[in-house]
């Protein structure tokens, strides 16, 4: 079966546009590093999914008081509240509110240790969604994480090996390199423009695993 040429052409254009914007900012001071995250969020994710999906940045906490530290992008289920910091984009997210965390890096290979550090803190969080309406196997107990790099591994085999040789507690559930399009995770592999499509499928799958949930949010303020 051949691929849809219109979709491939569009994905190729998005892939090239993302890399062009990253190239334009390369070599700038560290203060502009957040621009890569903003580009991926503003020019891709927010335009890709329906408006009711919220893409947040900030920190995630659980009912035991653990804190993830700063995460680049947290995609919310949209059925549970999160708490904004007035006059900023930062949010404090409850672990039950987060469908997925995405970490964005300039060079995924060179910055893998930073990815692992963030993933370990996110995976340490505990949550109990108490899902009422689910599709398929339902949401995982731990918050899923995907690592995205503008550059990095150039082959699926190399990216898969990096995942396989990373300790489970620090391992993202999936990874994408935008330049090569290599994607591994969630039972899928892809390269070229189809890497972006595989990422879309993974995100959509995670967002649609749950229709409604009723977690015990009172557990965050219970008396000890």
PDB file of C-alpha atoms in Angstrom:
ATOM      1  CA  UNK A   1       0.000   0.000   0.000  1.00  0.00           C
ATOM      2  CA  UNK A   2       1.439   3.392  -0.980  1.00  0.00           C
ATOM      3  CA  UNK A   3       1.520   6.350   1.382  1.00  0.00           C
ATOM      4  CA  UNK A   4      -0.818   9.302   0.912  1.00  0.00           C
ATOM      5  CA  UNK A   5       1.308  11.719  -1.129  1.00  0.00           C
ATOM      6  CA  UNK A   6      -0.534  14.798   0.143  1.00  0.00           C
ATOM      7  CA  UNK A   7       0.090  13.860   3.777  1.00  0.00           C
ATOM      8  CA  UNK A   8       3.750  13.033   3.158  1.00  0.00           C
ATOM      9  CA  UNK A   9       4.279  16.357   1.384  1.00  0.00           C
ATOM     10  CA  UNK A  10       2.688  18.262   4.267  1.00  0.00           C
ATOM     11  CA  UNK A  11       4.702  16.382   6.900  1.00  0.00           C
ATOM     12  CA  UNK A  12       7.905  17.012   4.929  1.00  0.00           C
ATOM     13  CA  UNK A  13       7.141  20.723   4.834  1.00  0.00           C
ATOM     14  CA  UNK A  14       6.550  20.804   8.602  1.00  0.00           C
ATOM     15  CA  UNK A  15       9.763  18.865   9.226  1.00  0.00           C
ATOM     16  CA  UNK A  16      11.775  21.268   7.081  1.00  0.00           C
ATOM     17  CA  UNK A  17      10.160  24.343   8.638  1.00  0.00           C
ATOM     18  CA  UNK A  18      10.941  23.173  12.165  1.00  0.00           C
ATOM     19  CA  UNK A  19      14.571  22.524  11.242  1.00  0.00           C
ATOM     20  CA  UNK A  20      14.865  25.889   9.482  1.00  0.00           C
ATOM     21  CA  UNK A  21      13.684  27.732  12.592  1.00  0.00           C
ATOM     22  CA  UNK A  22      16.050  25.738  14.765  1.00  0.00           C
ATOM     23  CA  UNK A  23      18.940  26.514  12.408  1.00  0.00           C
ATOM     24  CA  UNK A  24      18.163  30.229  12.502  1.00  0.00           C
ATOM     25  CA  UNK A  25      18.545  30.277  16.284  1.00  0.00           C
ATOM     26  CA  UNK A  26      21.562  27.985  16.519  1.00  0.00           C
ATOM     27  CA  UNK A  27      24.542  29.460  18.342  1.00  0.00           C
ATOM     28  CA  UNK A  28      22.504  32.062  20.187  1.00  0.00           C
ATOM     29  CA  UNK A  29      22.928  32.525  23.958  1.00  0.00           C
ATOM     30  CA  UNK A  30      21.425  29.981  26.358  1.00  0.00           C
ATOM     31  CA  UNK A  31      18.662  32.438  27.193  1.00  0.00           C
ATOM     32  CA  UNK A  32      17.144  31.710  23.778  1.00  0.00           C
ATOM     33  CA  UNK A  33      17.250  27.923  24.165  1.00  0.00           C
ATOM     34  CA  UNK A  34      13.621  27.932  25.230  1.00  0.00           C
ATOM     35  CA  UNK A  35      12.787  29.166  21.762  1.00  0.00           C
ATOM     36  CA  UNK A  36      13.167  25.648  20.377  1.00  0.00           C
ATOM     37  CA  UNK A  37      10.573  24.397  22.813  1.00  0.00           C
ATOM     38  CA  UNK A  38       8.290  27.320  21.972  1.00  0.00           C
ATOM     39  CA  UNK A  39       8.678  26.708  18.234  1.00  0.00           C
ATOM     40  CA  UNK A  40       7.792  23.029  18.541  1.00  0.00           C
ATOM     41  CA  UNK A  41       4.847  23.874  20.785  1.00  0.00           C
ATOM     42  CA  UNK A  42       3.491  26.915  18.964  1.00  0.00           C
ATOM     43  CA  UNK A  43       4.203  25.952  15.353  1.00  0.00           C
ATOM     44  CA  UNK A  44       3.398  22.258  15.577  1.00  0.00           C
ATOM     45  CA  UNK A  45       1.612  20.786  18.593  1.00  0.00           C
ATOM     46  CA  UNK A  46      -0.848  23.593  19.298  1.00  0.00           C
ATOM     47  CA  UNK A  47      -1.822  23.783  15.633  1.00  0.00           C
ATOM     48  CA  UNK A  48      -2.049  20.025  15.288  1.00  0.00           C
ATOM     49  CA  UNK A  49      -4.562  19.187  18.011  1.00  0.00           C
ATOM     50  CA  UNK A  50      -8.009  20.618  18.804  1.00  0.00           C
ATOM     51  CA  UNK A  51      -8.184  23.855  20.774  1.00  0.00           C
ATOM     52  CA  UNK A  52      -9.561  22.206  23.918  1.00  0.00           C
ATOM     53  CA  UNK A  53      -6.252  20.366  24.452  1.00  0.00           C
ATOM     54  CA  UNK A  54      -3.953  22.308  26.775  1.00  0.00           C
ATOM     55  CA  UNK A  55      -0.183  22.215  26.405  1.00  0.00           C
ATOM     56  CA  UNK A  56       1.444  23.496  29.571  1.00  0.00           C
ATOM     57  CA  UNK A  57       4.890  24.092  30.975  1.00  0.00           C
ATOM     58  CA  UNK A  58       5.752  23.981  34.653  1.00  0.00           C
ATOM     59  CA  UNK A  59       6.116  21.298  37.307  1.00  0.00           C
ATOM     60  CA  UNK A  60       4.072  18.221  38.256  1.00  0.00           C
ATOM     61  CA  UNK A  61       3.320  17.103  41.803  1.00  0.00           C
ATOM     62  CA  UNK A  62       1.598  14.064  43.278  1.00  0.00           C
ATOM     63  CA  UNK A  63      -0.491  13.565  46.395  1.00  0.00           C
ATOM     64  CA  UNK A  64       2.595  12.535  48.383  1.00  0.00           C
ATOM     65  CA  UNK A  65       4.258  15.883  47.708  1.00  0.00           C
ATOM     66  CA  UNK A  66       6.828  14.685  45.174  1.00  0.00           C
ATOM     67  CA  UNK A  67       7.760  17.277  42.538  1.00  0.00           C
ATOM     68  CA  UNK A  68       9.011  16.640  39.028  1.00  0.00           C
ATOM     69  CA  UNK A  69      10.908  19.859  38.558  1.00  0.00           C
ATOM     70  CA  UNK A  70      10.458  21.838  35.349  1.00  0.00           C
ATOM     71  CA  UNK A  71       9.130  19.933  32.343  1.00  0.00           C
ATOM     72  CA  UNK A  72       9.180  21.370  28.841  1.00  0.00           C
ATOM     73  CA  UNK A  73       5.684  20.388  27.725  1.00  0.00           C
ATOM     74  CA  UNK A  74       2.906  18.635  29.638  1.00  0.00           C
ATOM     75  CA  UNK A  75      -0.181  17.669  27.659  1.00  0.00           C
ATOM     76  CA  UNK A  76      -3.245  17.609  29.890  1.00  0.00           C
ATOM     77  CA  UNK A  77      -6.174  15.224  29.677  1.00  0.00           C
ATOM     78  CA  UNK A  78      -8.465  18.197  30.039  1.00  0.00           C
ATOM     79  CA  UNK A  79     -10.780  16.656  32.639  1.00  0.00           C
ATOM     80  CA  UNK A  80      -8.834  17.607  35.783  1.00  0.00           C
ATOM     81  CA  UNK A  81      -7.742  21.103  36.911  1.00  0.00           C
ATOM     82  CA  UNK A  82      -4.199  22.458  36.967  1.00  0.00           C
ATOM     83  CA  UNK A  83      -3.027  25.600  38.704  1.00  0.00           C
ATOM     84  CA  UNK A  84      -1.496  28.601  36.890  1.00  0.00           C
ATOM     85  CA  UNK A  85       1.030  31.021  38.277  1.00  0.00           C
ATOM     86  CA  UNK A  86      -0.541  34.499  37.826  1.00  0.00           C
ATOM     87  CA  UNK A  87       0.963  36.553  34.976  1.00  0.00           C
ATOM     88  CA  UNK A  88       3.127  33.663  33.684  1.00  0.00           C
ATOM     89  CA  UNK A  89       2.743  30.565  31.527  1.00  0.00           C
ATOM     90  CA  UNK A  90       3.937  28.276  34.330  1.00  0.00           C
ATOM     91  CA  UNK A  91       1.537  25.790  35.893  1.00  0.00           C
ATOM     92  CA  UNK A  92       1.571  23.426  38.842  1.00  0.00           C
ATOM     93  CA  UNK A  93       0.020  20.252  37.490  1.00  0.00           C
ATOM     94  CA  UNK A  94      -1.425  17.394  39.496  1.00  0.00           C
ATOM     95  CA  UNK A  95      -0.053  14.037  38.373  1.00  0.00           C
ATOM     96  CA  UNK A  96      -3.569  12.836  37.494  1.00  0.00           C
ATOM     97  CA  UNK A  97      -4.053  15.744  35.072  1.00  0.00           C
ATOM     98  CA  UNK A  98      -1.130  14.887  32.769  1.00  0.00           C
ATOM     99  CA  UNK A  99      -1.523  12.595  29.762  1.00  0.00           C
ATOM    100  CA  UNK A 100       2.042  12.999  28.505  1.00  0.00           C
ATOM    101  CA  UNK A 101       5.316  14.848  29.103  1.00  0.00           C
ATOM    102  CA  UNK A 102       7.490  15.883  26.146  1.00  0.00           C
ATOM    103  CA  UNK A 103      11.093  16.974  26.623  1.00  0.00           C
ATOM    104  CA  UNK A 104      12.625  19.056  23.812  1.00  0.00           C
ATOM    105  CA  UNK A 105      16.381  19.136  23.176  1.00  0.00           C
ATOM    106  CA  UNK A 106      18.621  20.665  20.507  1.00  0.00           C
ATOM    107  CA  UNK A 107      20.704  17.491  20.190  1.00  0.00           C
ATOM    108  CA  UNK A 108      19.069  14.404  21.643  1.00  0.00           C
ATOM    109  CA  UNK A 109      22.287  12.374  21.585  1.00  0.00           C
ATOM    110  CA  UNK A 110      24.410  14.989  23.343  1.00  0.00           C
ATOM    111  CA  UNK A 111      21.714  15.901  25.873  1.00  0.00           C
ATOM    112  CA  UNK A 112      20.449  12.400  26.675  1.00  0.00           C
ATOM    113  CA  UNK A 113      21.637  12.646  30.293  1.00  0.00           C
ATOM    114  CA  UNK A 114      19.418  15.712  30.779  1.00  0.00           C
ATOM    115  CA  UNK A 115      16.479  13.781  29.345  1.00  0.00           C
ATOM    116  CA  UNK A 116      17.122  10.888  31.727  1.00  0.00           C
ATOM    117  CA  UNK A 117      17.258  13.197  34.723  1.00  0.00           C
ATOM    118  CA  UNK A 118      13.860  14.708  33.936  1.00  0.00           C
ATOM    119  CA  UNK A 119      12.275  11.356  33.069  1.00  0.00           C
ATOM    120  CA  UNK A 120      13.419   9.843  36.359  1.00  0.00           C
ATOM    121  CA  UNK A 121      11.719  12.619  38.348  1.00  0.00           C
ATOM    122  CA  UNK A 122       8.507  12.327  36.325  1.00  0.00           C
ATOM    123  CA  UNK A 123       8.388   8.531  36.560  1.00  0.00           C
ATOM    124  CA  UNK A 124       8.807   8.734  40.355  1.00  0.00           C
ATOM    125  CA  UNK A 125       5.412  10.428  40.634  1.00  0.00           C
ATOM    126  CA  UNK A 126       2.468   8.309  41.753  1.00  0.00           C
ATOM    127  CA  UNK A 127      -1.082   8.780  40.495  1.00  0.00           C
ATOM    128  CA  UNK A 128      -4.484   7.155  40.741  1.00  0.00           C
ATOM    129  CA  UNK A 129      -6.742   8.378  37.955  1.00  0.00           C
ATOM    130  CA  UNK A 130      -9.676   6.161  38.930  1.00  0.00           C
ATOM    131  CA  UNK A 131     -10.816   6.133  35.292  1.00  0.00           C
ATOM    132  CA  UNK A 132     -14.570   5.859  34.774  1.00  0.00           C
ATOM    133  CA  UNK A 133     -14.568   5.661  30.977  1.00  0.00           C
ATOM    134  CA  UNK A 134     -11.601   4.182  29.115  1.00  0.00           C
ATOM    135  CA  UNK A 135     -10.729   2.938  25.643  1.00  0.00           C
ATOM    136  CA  UNK A 136      -8.519  -0.071  25.084  1.00  0.00           C
ATOM    137  CA  UNK A 137      -6.138  -0.833  27.922  1.00  0.00           C
ATOM    138  CA  UNK A 138      -6.763   2.482  29.663  1.00  0.00           C
ATOM    139  CA  UNK A 139      -4.159   4.980  30.878  1.00  0.00           C
ATOM    140  CA  UNK A 140      -0.819   3.768  32.289  1.00  0.00           C
ATOM    141  CA  UNK A 141      -0.074   4.077  36.001  1.00  0.00           C
ATOM    142  CA  UNK A 142       3.003   6.215  35.319  1.00  0.00           C
ATOM    143  CA  UNK A 143       3.000   9.423  33.273  1.00  0.00           C
ATOM    144  CA  UNK A 144       4.234   8.597  29.749  1.00  0.00           C
ATOM    145  CA  UNK A 145       7.207  10.605  28.452  1.00  0.00           C
ATOM    146  CA  UNK A 146       8.574  11.297  24.972  1.00  0.00           C
ATOM    147  CA  UNK A 147      11.980  12.827  24.214  1.00  0.00           C
ATOM    148  CA  UNK A 148      12.228  14.995  21.093  1.00  0.00           C
ATOM    149  CA  UNK A 149      15.475  16.289  19.629  1.00  0.00           C
ATOM    150  CA  UNK A 150      15.964  18.546  16.639  1.00  0.00           C
ATOM    151  CA  UNK A 151      19.163  16.640  15.834  1.00  0.00           C
ATOM    152  CA  UNK A 152      20.586  13.359  17.103  1.00  0.00           C
ATOM    153  CA  UNK A 153      20.383   9.756  15.984  1.00  0.00           C
ATOM    154  CA  UNK A 154      20.225   9.204  12.244  1.00  0.00           C
ATOM    155  CA  UNK A 155      18.997   5.606  12.276  1.00  0.00           C
ATOM    156  CA  UNK A 156      16.099   3.821  13.920  1.00  0.00           C
ATOM    157  CA  UNK A 157      18.517   1.146  15.110  1.00  0.00           C
ATOM    158  CA  UNK A 158      20.725   3.677  16.899  1.00  0.00           C
ATOM    159  CA  UNK A 159      17.780   5.384  18.553  1.00  0.00           C
ATOM    160  CA  UNK A 160      16.259   2.067  19.635  1.00  0.00           C
ATOM    161  CA  UNK A 161      19.576   0.960  21.092  1.00  0.00           C
ATOM    162  CA  UNK A 162      19.797   4.190  23.088  1.00  0.00           C
ATOM    163  CA  UNK A 163      16.355   3.507  24.535  1.00  0.00           C
ATOM    164  CA  UNK A 164      17.093  -0.150  25.216  1.00  0.00           C
ATOM    165  CA  UNK A 165      20.333   0.599  27.059  1.00  0.00           C
ATOM    166  CA  UNK A 166      18.789   3.282  29.292  1.00  0.00           C
ATOM    167  CA  UNK A 167      17.707   2.226  32.780  1.00  0.00           C
ATOM    168  CA  UNK A 168      13.946   1.715  32.977  1.00  0.00           C
ATOM    169  CA  UNK A 169      13.468   4.389  35.637  1.00  0.00           C
ATOM    170  CA  UNK A 170      15.096   6.977  33.328  1.00  0.00           C
ATOM    171  CA  UNK A 171      13.844   5.728  29.963  1.00  0.00           C
ATOM    172  CA  UNK A 172      11.347   7.735  27.916  1.00  0.00           C
ATOM    173  CA  UNK A 173       8.500   5.729  26.437  1.00  0.00           C
ATOM    174  CA  UNK A 174       9.324   7.077  22.994  1.00  0.00           C
ATOM    175  CA  UNK A 175      11.815   9.314  21.206  1.00  0.00           C
ATOM    176  CA  UNK A 176      11.877  11.381  18.006  1.00  0.00           C
ATOM    177  CA  UNK A 177      14.697  13.110  16.127  1.00  0.00           C
ATOM    178  CA  UNK A 178      13.124  15.764  13.891  1.00  0.00           C
ATOM    179  CA  UNK A 179      16.006  16.080  11.388  1.00  0.00           C
ATOM    180  CA  UNK A 180      16.189  12.371  10.520  1.00  0.00           C
ATOM    181  CA  UNK A 181      12.574  11.674  11.407  1.00  0.00           C
ATOM    182  CA  UNK A 182      13.611   8.619  13.415  1.00  0.00           C
ATOM    183  CA  UNK A 183      10.911   7.616  15.897  1.00  0.00           C
ATOM    184  CA  UNK A 184      10.807   4.671  18.288  1.00  0.00           C
ATOM    185  CA  UNK A 185       8.204   3.896  20.908  1.00  0.00           C
ATOM    186  CA  UNK A 186       4.665   2.734  21.640  1.00  0.00           C
ATOM    187  CA  UNK A 187       5.116  -0.252  19.346  1.00  0.00           C
ATOM    188  CA  UNK A 188       6.032   1.936  16.344  1.00  0.00           C
ATOM    189  CA  UNK A 189       9.140   2.834  14.396  1.00  0.00           C
ATOM    190  CA  UNK A 190       9.380   5.379  11.577  1.00  0.00           C
ATOM    191  CA  UNK A 191      11.824   7.638   9.795  1.00  0.00           C
ATOM    192  CA  UNK A 192      11.750  10.686   7.538  1.00  0.00           C
ATOM    193  CA  UNK A 193       8.509  12.705   7.589  1.00  0.00           C
ATOM    194  CA  UNK A 194       6.667   9.692   8.997  1.00  0.00           C
ATOM    195  CA  UNK A 195       8.482  10.223  12.302  1.00  0.00           C
ATOM    196  CA  UNK A 196       6.313  13.258  12.958  1.00  0.00           C
ATOM    197  CA  UNK A 197       3.238  11.239  12.014  1.00  0.00           C
ATOM    198  CA  UNK A 198       4.217   8.468  14.453  1.00  0.00           C
ATOM    199  CA  UNK A 199       4.550  11.099  17.187  1.00  0.00           C
ATOM    200  CA  UNK A 200       1.060  12.369  16.354  1.00  0.00           C
ATOM    201  CA  UNK A 201      -0.352   8.841  16.540  1.00  0.00           C
ATOM    202  CA  UNK A 202       1.318   8.226  19.913  1.00  0.00           C
ATOM    203  CA  UNK A 203      -0.009  11.471  21.400  1.00  0.00           C
ATOM    204  CA  UNK A 204      -3.498  10.876  20.034  1.00  0.00           C
ATOM    205  CA  UNK A 205      -3.504   7.340  21.443  1.00  0.00           C
ATOM    206  CA  UNK A 206      -2.557   8.564  24.915  1.00  0.00           C
ATOM    207  CA  UNK A 207      -5.127  11.358  24.875  1.00  0.00           C
ATOM    208  CA  UNK A 208      -7.955   9.051  23.858  1.00  0.00           C
ATOM    209  CA  UNK A 209      -7.260   6.285  26.378  1.00  0.00           C
ATOM    210  CA  UNK A 210      -9.463   8.037  28.889  1.00  0.00           C
ATOM    211  CA  UNK A 211     -12.884   9.606  28.439  1.00  0.00           C
ATOM    212  CA  UNK A 212     -13.573  10.508  32.047  1.00  0.00           C
ATOM    213  CA  UNK A 213     -11.829  10.035  35.379  1.00  0.00           C
ATOM    214  CA  UNK A 214     -12.669  10.732  39.006  1.00  0.00           C
ATOM    215  CA  UNK A 215      -9.407  10.811  40.987  1.00  0.00           C
ATOM    216  CA  UNK A 216      -9.501  11.593  44.676  1.00  0.00           C
ATOM    217  CA  UNK A 217      -8.186  15.167  44.497  1.00  0.00           C
ATOM    218  CA  UNK A 218      -8.910  15.600  48.219  1.00  0.00           C
ATOM    219  CA  UNK A 219      -5.853  13.389  48.808  1.00  0.00           C
ATOM    220  CA  UNK A 220      -3.663  16.398  47.990  1.00  0.00           C
ATOM    221  CA  UNK A 221      -4.886  18.300  51.041  1.00  0.00           C
ATOM    222  CA  UNK A 222      -5.783  15.539  53.469  1.00  0.00           C
ATOM    223  CA  UNK A 223      -4.723  15.810  57.091  1.00  0.00           C
ATOM    224  CA  UNK A 224      -1.770  13.606  57.985  1.00  0.00           C
TER     225      UNK A 224
END
